[in-house]
Coordinates of N, CA, C and O in Angstrom, one line a residue:
Q1 N -40.4 19.3 -1.6 CA -39.5 19.7 -1.8 C -38.2 17.6 -0.9 O -38.5 18.0 0.3
V2 N -37.4 17.6 -1.3 CA -36.5 16.7 -0.1 C -35.5 17.4 -0.1 O -35.0 18.4 -0.3
Q3 N -35.4 16.9 1.5 CA -34.1 17.7 2.9 C -33.2 16.8 3.2 O -34.5 15.8 4.1
F4 N -32.2 16.8 3.3 CA -31.3 15.9 4.1 C -30.8 17.1 5.4 O -30.4 17.6 4.7
V5 N -30.7 16.5 7.3 CA -30.2 17.5 7.4 C -29.9 16.4 8.2 O -29.9 15.1 9.4
E6 N -27.5 16.5 8.6 CA -27.0 15.2 8.6 C -27.2 16.4 10.4 O -27.2 17.7 10.3
S7 N -26.1 15.4 11.1 CA -25.9 15.7 12.4 C -25.7 14.9 13.0 O -24.7 13.4 12.6
G8 N -24.2 14.9 14.4 CA -23.9 14.5 14.7 C -21.9 14.4 14.9 O -21.5 13.9 16.1
G9 N -21.9 15.6 13.8 CA -20.2 15.4 13.9 C -19.3 16.1 15.1 O -20.2 16.7 16.0
G10 N -18.3 16.1 15.5 CA -17.9 17.4 15.6 C -16.6 16.2 16.1 O -15.8 15.8 15.3
W11 N -15.5 16.6 16.9 CA -14.0 16.7 16.9 C -14.1 14.9 17.5 O -14.5 15.0 18.6
V12 N -13.0 14.6 17.9 CA -12.8 13.4 17.7 C -11.2 12.1 18.0 O -10.6 13.2 16.7
Q13 N -10.7 12.3 19.1 CA -8.9 11.8 19.7 C -9.7 10.3 18.0 O -10.9 9.9 18.1
P14 N -8.3 10.6 17.9 CA -7.8 8.8 17.3 C -8.3 7.7 17.9 O -7.8 7.5 19.2
G15 N -8.2 6.5 17.3 CA -9.3 5.5 17.8 C -10.9 5.7 18.7 O -11.3 4.5 19.2
G16 N -11.6 6.5 18.4 CA -12.6 7.0 18.3 C -13.7 6.8 18.3 O -13.5 6.5 17.0
S17 N -14.6 6.9 18.4 CA -16.0 7.0 17.4 C -16.4 7.6 17.6 O -16.9 8.6 18.5
V18 N -17.6 8.0 16.5 CA -18.9 8.6 16.7 C -20.2 8.4 16.0 O -19.5 7.1 15.0
R19 N -20.8 8.7 16.2 CA -23.0 8.0 14.9 C -23.0 9.2 14.2 O -23.7 10.3 15.3
L20 N -23.6 9.6 13.6 CA -23.7 10.1 13.1 C -25.7 9.7 12.3 O -25.7 8.7 12.4
S21 N -26.5 11.3 12.5 CA -27.5 10.7 11.9 C -28.4 11.8 10.8 O -27.1 13.1 10.1
C22 N -29.1 11.8 10.1 CA -29.8 12.0 9.2 C -31.1 12.0 8.9 O -31.8 10.6 8.5
V23 N -31.7 13.2 9.0 CA -33.0 12.9 8.8 C -33.7 13.7 7.5 O -33.1 14.3 7.3
A24 N -34.6 12.8 6.7 CA -34.8 12.8 5.6 C -36.6 13.3 5.6 O -37.1 12.6 6.2
S25 N -36.6 14.0 4.9 CA -38.0 14.9 4.3 C -38.0 15.2 3.4 O -37.4 14.9 1.7
G26 N -39.7 15.2 3.0 CA -40.0 15.6 1.3 C -40.3 13.8 0.6 O -39.6 14.4 -1.0
I27 N -39.6 12.7 1.6 CA -39.4 11.7 0.1 C -40.0 10.3 0.7 O -40.0 10.6 2.3
E28 N -40.6 9.6 0.3 CA -41.0 8.5 0.5 C -38.9 7.8 1.1 O -38.9 6.6 0.6
F29 N -39.1 7.8 2.3 CA -37.8 7.4 3.1 C -37.8 6.1 2.5 O -36.9 5.2 2.4
N30 N -38.4 5.4 2.6 CA -38.5 3.8 3.1 C -39.0 2.5 2.0 O -38.1 1.6 1.7
R31 N -38.7 3.5 1.0 CA -38.6 3.5 -0.3 C -37.4 3.3 -1.3 O -37.2 2.2 -2.3
F32 N -36.2 4.2 -0.7 CA -35.4 3.8 -1.6 C -33.9 3.7 -0.5 O -34.3 3.8 0.5
A33 N -33.2 3.2 -1.9 CA -31.5 3.3 -0.8 C -31.0 4.5 -0.7 O -31.5 5.3 -0.9
M34 N -30.5 4.1 0.2 CA -29.5 5.8 0.9 C -28.0 5.4 1.3 O -27.0 4.2 1.1
G35 N -26.5 6.5 0.9 CA -25.6 6.4 1.0 C -24.7 7.7 2.1 O -26.2 8.7 2.1
W36 N -24.1 7.2 2.4 CA -23.0 8.2 3.6 C -21.6 8.6 1.9 O -21.7 7.3 1.9
Y37 N -21.8 9.5 2.4 CA -20.8 10.3 1.9 C -19.8 11.5 2.5 O -20.4 11.6 3.7
R38 N -18.2 10.9 1.7 CA -17.9 12.5 2.6 C -16.9 13.1 1.6 O -16.9 12.8 0.8
Q39 N -16.5 14.0 2.0 CA -15.5 15.0 1.3 C -14.8 15.8 2.1 O -15.2 16.8 3.6
T40 N -13.7 16.1 1.7 CA -12.6 16.6 2.3 C -12.4 18.3 1.1 O -12.2 17.8 0.1
P41 N -11.7 19.7 1.6 CA -11.3 20.7 0.3 C -10.6 19.6 -0.7 O -9.6 19.1 -0.4
G42 N -11.1 20.4 -2.0 CA -10.2 20.4 -2.8 C -10.5 17.9 -3.6 O -10.3 18.1 -4.2
K43 N -11.1 17.8 -2.6 CA -11.0 16.3 -3.1 C -12.8 15.9 -3.9 O -14.2 16.8 -2.7
E44 N -13.1 15.2 -4.0 CA -14.9 15.1 -4.4 C -15.6 14.0 -4.0 O -14.7 13.5 -2.9
R45 N -16.5 14.2 -3.8 CA -17.8 13.2 -2.5 C -17.2 11.8 -2.4 O -17.4 12.0 -4.2
A46 N -16.4 10.8 -1.6 CA -16.7 9.8 -2.2 C -17.8 9.0 -1.6 O -18.1 9.6 0.6
L47 N -19.0 8.2 -2.1 CA -19.4 6.6 -0.9 C -18.8 6.2 -0.1 O -17.5 5.7 0.1
V48 N -19.7 6.3 1.9 CA -18.4 5.6 2.2 C -19.4 4.3 2.7 O -19.2 3.8 3.3
A49 N -20.3 4.4 2.6 CA -21.5 3.2 2.4 C -23.2 3.4 1.8 O -23.1 5.0 1.7
T50 N -23.3 2.2 2.0 CA -24.7 2.0 1.2 C -25.4 1.2 2.2 O -24.8 0.4 2.5
I51 N -26.7 1.2 1.8 CA -28.1 0.5 2.8 C -29.0 0.2 2.4 O -29.9 1.8 1.2
S52 N -29.1 -0.5 1.0 CA -30.8 -0.9 0.7 C -32.3 -0.1 1.4 O -32.0 -0.4 2.4
S53 N -33.1 -0.3 0.6 CA -34.3 -0.4 1.4 C -35.2 -1.0 2.3 O -35.0 -0.5 3.9
N54 N -34.3 -2.3 2.5 CA -35.0 -3.6 2.9 C -33.3 -3.6 4.2 O -33.3 -4.6 4.9
G55 N -32.2 -2.4 4.2 CA -31.2 -2.8 5.4 C -30.1 -3.9 4.5 O -29.5 -3.7 5.5
A56 N -30.3 -3.5 3.9 CA -28.5 -4.8 2.7 C -27.9 -3.4 3.0 O -27.8 -2.4 2.5
A57 N -26.1 -4.0 3.3 CA -25.8 -2.6 3.8 C -23.7 -3.3 3.0 O -23.6 -4.0 3.1
D58 N -23.8 -1.8 2.4 CA -22.4 -2.4 1.3 C -21.5 -0.9 2.1 O -22.3 -0.2 2.2
Y59 N -20.1 -1.5 1.3 CA -19.2 -1.2 2.0 C -17.9 -0.6 1.2 O -17.6 -1.9 0.7
P60 N -17.3 0.0 0.8 CA -15.6 0.3 0.0 C -14.8 -0.6 0.6 O -14.7 -0.3 2.1
D61 N -13.9 -1.7 0.5 CA -13.2 -2.3 1.1 C -12.7 -1.7 2.4 O -11.7 -2.3 3.3
S62 N -11.7 -0.9 1.7 CA -10.9 -0.3 2.8 C -11.5 0.6 4.1 O -11.4 0.7 5.2
L63 N -13.1 0.6 4.2 CA -13.9 1.1 5.5 C -14.5 -0.6 6.2 O -14.9 0.0 7.0
E64 N -14.6 -1.5 5.5 CA -15.5 -2.5 6.2 C -15.2 -2.8 7.2 O -13.6 -2.5 8.0
G65 N -15.9 -2.7 8.5 CA -15.4 -3.5 9.6 C -15.1 -2.5 10.4 O -15.4 -2.0 12.2
R66 N -15.1 -0.7 9.7 CA -14.8 0.6 10.8 C -16.6 1.2 10.9 O -17.2 1.4 12.1
F67 N -16.8 1.2 10.0 CA -18.2 2.4 9.8 C -19.4 1.1 9.8 O -19.3 0.2 8.3
T68 N -20.5 0.8 10.1 CA -21.4 0.8 9.9 C -23.2 2.1 10.0 O -23.0 2.3 10.6
V69 N -23.6 1.7 8.9 CA -24.9 1.9 8.4 C -26.1 1.6 8.9 O -26.3 0.0 8.9
S70 N -27.0 2.0 9.3 CA -28.3 1.7 9.5 C -29.7 2.4 9.0 O -28.7 3.9 9.1
R71 N -31.0 1.9 9.5 CA -31.5 3.5 8.9 C -32.5 2.9 10.2 O -33.2 1.5 10.6
D72 N -33.9 3.6 10.6 CA -34.8 3.7 11.6 C -35.7 4.4 10.2 O -36.4 5.4 9.7
N73 N -36.7 3.6 9.2 CA -37.3 3.6 8.2 C -38.9 4.6 9.4 O -39.2 5.1 8.4
A74 N -39.3 3.7 10.8 CA -40.2 4.7 10.8 C -39.1 5.7 11.2 O -40.4 7.4 11.7
K75 N -38.9 6.4 11.6 CA -38.3 8.2 12.0 C -37.9 8.4 10.5 O -36.4 9.7 10.8
N76 N -37.6 7.3 9.6 CA -37.0 8.6 8.0 C -35.5 8.7 8.1 O -35.0 10.3 8.2
T77 N -35.3 8.0 9.5 CA -33.4 8.5 9.2 C -32.1 7.7 9.5 O -32.8 6.8 9.5
L78 N -31.7 7.9 8.9 CA -29.8 6.9 8.3 C -29.6 7.3 9.1 O -28.8 8.6 10.0
Y79 N -27.9 6.6 9.6 CA -27.2 6.5 10.6 C -26.3 5.8 10.1 O -26.0 5.1 9.7
L80 N -24.5 6.7 10.4 CA -23.3 5.6 10.7 C -22.4 5.7 11.3 O -22.3 7.1 12.1
Q81 N -22.3 4.7 11.9 CA -21.8 4.1 13.0 C -20.1 4.2 13.3 O -19.8 3.4 11.8
M82 N -19.4 5.1 13.6 CA -17.8 5.2 12.5 C -17.4 4.8 14.0 O -16.7 5.4 15.3
N83 N -16.1 3.7 13.2 CA -15.2 3.5 14.6 C -13.5 3.0 14.3 O -13.7 3.0 13.5
S84 N -13.0 3.5 15.7 CA -11.6 3.0 15.3 C -10.4 4.2 14.3 O -10.4 4.0 13.4
L85 N -11.3 5.6 14.3 CA -11.2 6.8 13.5 C -9.5 7.1 13.7 O -9.0 7.0 14.9
N86 N -9.5 7.4 12.9 CA -8.5 7.7 12.4 C -8.0 9.4 11.4 O -9.7 9.9 10.7
P87 N -7.6 10.3 11.5 CA -7.0 11.4 11.0 C -7.4 11.7 9.1 O -8.0 13.0 9.3
E88 N -7.6 10.4 8.7 CA -7.9 10.6 7.2 C -8.9 10.6 7.2 O -10.6 10.5 5.6
D89 N -10.3 9.5 8.6 CA -11.5 10.1 8.5 C -12.3 11.8 8.7 O -13.2 11.8 8.6
T90 N -11.0 12.4 8.6 CA -11.2 14.1 8.4 C -12.3 14.5 7.3 O -11.1 14.8 6.6
A91 N -13.3 15.0 7.0 CA -14.1 15.4 6.2 C -15.7 15.6 6.4 O -16.1 15.8 7.9
T92 N -15.9 16.6 6.1 CA -17.6 16.9 5.9 C -18.1 15.3 5.8 O -18.2 14.7 4.1
Y93 N -19.0 14.9 5.9 CA -20.2 14.0 6.0 C -21.5 14.3 6.4 O -21.8 14.9 5.8
Y94 N -22.3 13.9 4.4 CA -23.4 14.0 4.1 C -24.0 12.8 3.8 O -23.7 11.5 3.5
C95 N -25.6 12.6 3.9 CA -26.5 11.4 3.4 C -27.7 11.8 2.2 O -27.7 13.1 1.2
N96 N -27.6 10.8 1.6 CA -28.5 11.1 0.0 C -29.3 10.1 -0.5 O -28.3 8.6 -0.3
S97 N -29.9 9.3 -0.8 CA -30.4 9.0 -1.5 C -29.4 8.7 -2.9 O -28.9 9.1 -3.7
R98 N -29.7 6.6 -3.1 CA -29.3 6.1 -4.5 C -30.7 5.4 -4.9 O -31.2 5.2 -4.5
P99 N -29.8 5.7 -6.5 CA -29.2 5.6 -7.4 C -28.9 7.1 -7.4 O -28.2 7.7 -8.2
D100 N -30.7 7.6 -7.2 CA -31.0 9.8 -7.8 C -30.4 9.6 -7.0 O -30.8 10.2 -5.9
L101 N -29.2 11.1 -7.0 CA -29.3 11.7 -6.1 C -30.0 13.1 -6.0 O -30.5 13.6 -7.5
R102 N -30.6 13.5 -4.7 CA -31.2 15.0 -4.9 C -30.5 15.8 -4.1 O -29.1 16.0 -4.3
S103 N -31.0 16.8 -3.7 CA -30.3 17.8 -3.3 C -29.7 17.7 -2.1 O -29.8 17.1 -1.6
W104 N -28.3 17.9 -1.6 CA -27.1 18.5 -1.4 C -27.5 18.8 0.6 O -27.9 19.8 0.2
G105 N -27.3 17.6 1.3 CA -27.7 19.2 3.0 C -26.4 19.8 2.7 O -25.6 19.5 1.7
Q106 N -26.1 20.8 3.7 CA -25.4 21.1 4.8 C -24.2 20.0 5.5 O -22.9 20.7 5.0
G107 N -24.5 18.7 5.9 CA -23.4 17.7 6.0 C -22.8 18.7 7.1 O -23.2 19.1 7.9
T108 N -22.6 17.0 7.3 CA -21.3 17.6 10.0 C -20.2 16.9 9.0 O -19.8 15.9 8.8
Q109 N -19.6 17.4 10.2 CA -18.0 18.1 9.9 C -17.8 16.8 12.0 O -18.0 17.4 12.4
V110 N -17.1 16.1 10.8 CA -16.1 15.0 11.5 C -14.6 14.8 11.2 O -14.0 15.2 10.5
T111 N -13.8 15.8 12.4 CA -12.5 16.4 13.0 C -12.2 15.0 14.1 O -12.2 15.2 14.6
V112 N -10.6 14.4 13.5 CA -10.2 13.7 13.6 C -8.4 13.8 14.3 O -8.2 14.0 13.6
S113 N -8.7 14.4 15.6 CA -7.5 15.0 16.0 C -6.8 14.5 17.8 O -7.8 14.8 18.0
S114 N -5.5 15.0 18.0 CA -5.2 14.8 19.2 C -4.7 15.8 19.4 O -4.6 16.1 20.9

């Protein structure tokens, strides 16, 4: 059974940084592209970063430069470094494989507020 466990969220002030982690199990992690997504109440889940199995990253134009995705295939772990955060980044963040989605984890909440 595939499982994703996200962690690292919390409260952060505007302009601050946070690093999220996602540990994957039940999947040959090093074979799959991965993505980070975020969701706020009443809105659809949105893609914020992707990374190929060999580490090539891609971002929506609006987030390029502030978010950095990385992975450690030896640890089955995906990371998302988020810098210069603003209140619009407040959301629950999830990871999942790409292009085929598996079951969603519980996500990790990031709240950006002064």
